[in-house]
Tab-separated table of C-alpha atoms in Angstrom:
chain	number	residue	atom	x	y	z
A	1039	MET	CA	11.188	-45.780	17.085
A	1040	THR	CA	11.074	-42.525	19.046
A	1041	ARG	CA	9.773	-39.468	17.435
A	1042	THR	CA	11.638	-36.224	18.048
A	1043	LYS	CA	10.065	-32.861	17.665
A	1044	THR	CA	11.999	-30.513	15.401
A	1045	ALA	CA	11.817	-26.749	15.475
A	1046	ALA	CA	9.441	-25.406	12.875
A	1047	ALA	CA	10.161	-22.253	10.913
A	1048	CYS	CA	6.562	-21.189	11.393
A	1049	PRO	CA	5.075	-22.786	14.504
A	1050	GLU	CA	1.430	-23.678	14.652
A	1051	PRO	CA	-0.832	-21.136	16.370
A	1052	ASP	CA	-1.156	-23.432	19.403
A	1053	ASP	CA	2.643	-23.368	19.839
A	1054	ARG	CA	2.852	-19.561	19.992
A	1055	PRO	CA	2.764	-17.687	23.280
A	1056	GLN	CA	-0.581	-16.106	24.206
A	1057	ALA	CA	0.957	-12.604	24.305
A	1058	GLU	CA	2.062	-12.935	20.663
A	1059	ALA	CA	-1.405	-14.103	19.645
A	1060	ASP	CA	-2.968	-11.145	21.500
A	1061	ASP	CA	-0.636	-8.722	19.713
A	1062	ARG	CA	-1.680	-10.083	16.331
A	1063	GLU	CA	-5.349	-9.909	17.284
A	1064	SER	CA	-5.017	-6.233	18.253
A	1065	GLU	CA	-3.499	-5.452	14.826
A	1066	ARG	CA	-6.195	-7.203	12.828
A	1067	GLY	CA	-7.566	-4.880	10.132
A	1068	LEU	CA	-4.567	-2.560	10.320
A	1069	ALA	CA	-3.500	-3.267	6.724
A	1070	THR	CA	-7.008	-2.448	5.495
A	1071	ALA	CA	-6.893	0.892	7.305
A	1072	GLU	CA	-3.498	1.648	5.788
A	1073	TYR	CA	-4.823	0.908	2.298
A	1074	ALA	CA	-7.823	3.154	2.939
A	1075	ILE	CA	-5.602	6.030	4.049
A	1076	ALA	CA	-3.299	5.570	1.045
A	1077	THR	CA	-6.307	5.518	-1.305
A	1078	ILE	CA	-7.712	8.725	0.186
A	1079	ALA	CA	-4.294	10.387	-0.050
A	1080	ALA	CA	-3.923	9.310	-3.691
A	1081	ALA	CA	-7.384	10.655	-4.532
A	1082	GLY	CA	-6.563	13.949	-2.837
A	1083	PHE	CA	-3.267	14.199	-4.706
A	1084	ALA	CA	-5.046	13.480	-7.990
A	1085	GLY	CA	-7.564	16.235	-7.232
A	1086	VAL	CA	-4.832	18.766	-6.496
A	1087	LEU	CA	-2.963	17.712	-9.627
A	1088	MET	CA	-6.088	18.202	-11.752
A	1089	VAL	CA	-6.595	21.694	-10.360
A	1090	ILE	CA	-2.978	22.595	-11.109
A	1091	LEU	CA	-3.057	21.131	-14.621
A	1092	LYS	CA	-6.314	22.909	-15.496
A	1093	GLY	CA	-4.720	26.263	-14.659
A	1094	GLY	CA	-4.122	28.576	-17.628
A	1095	ASP	CA	-0.324	28.793	-17.530
A	1096	VAL	CA	0.249	25.080	-17.052
A	1097	LYS	CA	-2.323	24.177	-19.695
A	1098	ALA	CA	-0.674	26.497	-22.229
A	1099	THR	CA	2.779	25.126	-21.439
A	1100	LEU	CA	1.645	21.522	-21.766
A	1101	THR	CA	-0.221	22.268	-24.999
A	1102	SER	CA	2.816	23.917	-26.566
A	1103	LEU	CA	5.017	21.048	-25.385
A	1104	VAL	CA	2.738	18.443	-26.984
A	1105	GLN	CA	2.431	20.465	-30.193
A	1106	SER	CA	6.174	20.869	-30.503
A	1107	ALA	CA	6.654	17.138	-29.886
A	1108	LEU	CA	4.139	16.269	-32.596
A	1109	THR	CA	5.491	18.624	-35.262
A	1110	ILE	CA	8.008	17.200	-37.682
A	1111	GLY	CA	11.062	19.240	-38.496
């Protein structure tokens, strides 16, 4: 019985061209860097949001909004 090789949806690393393997190697750690940048951006946004919400006008508006939502009638 002869064995035929079928095309694999995801070839083994040995079957991939060297250029493709080099491209993947150069991008190693890229996702981690993207997560770090997104985390720093989220922290910065949260800081700006806290400064805005602690302002007098915004605080008074939010307080009156919550009070009116909690009052019955």
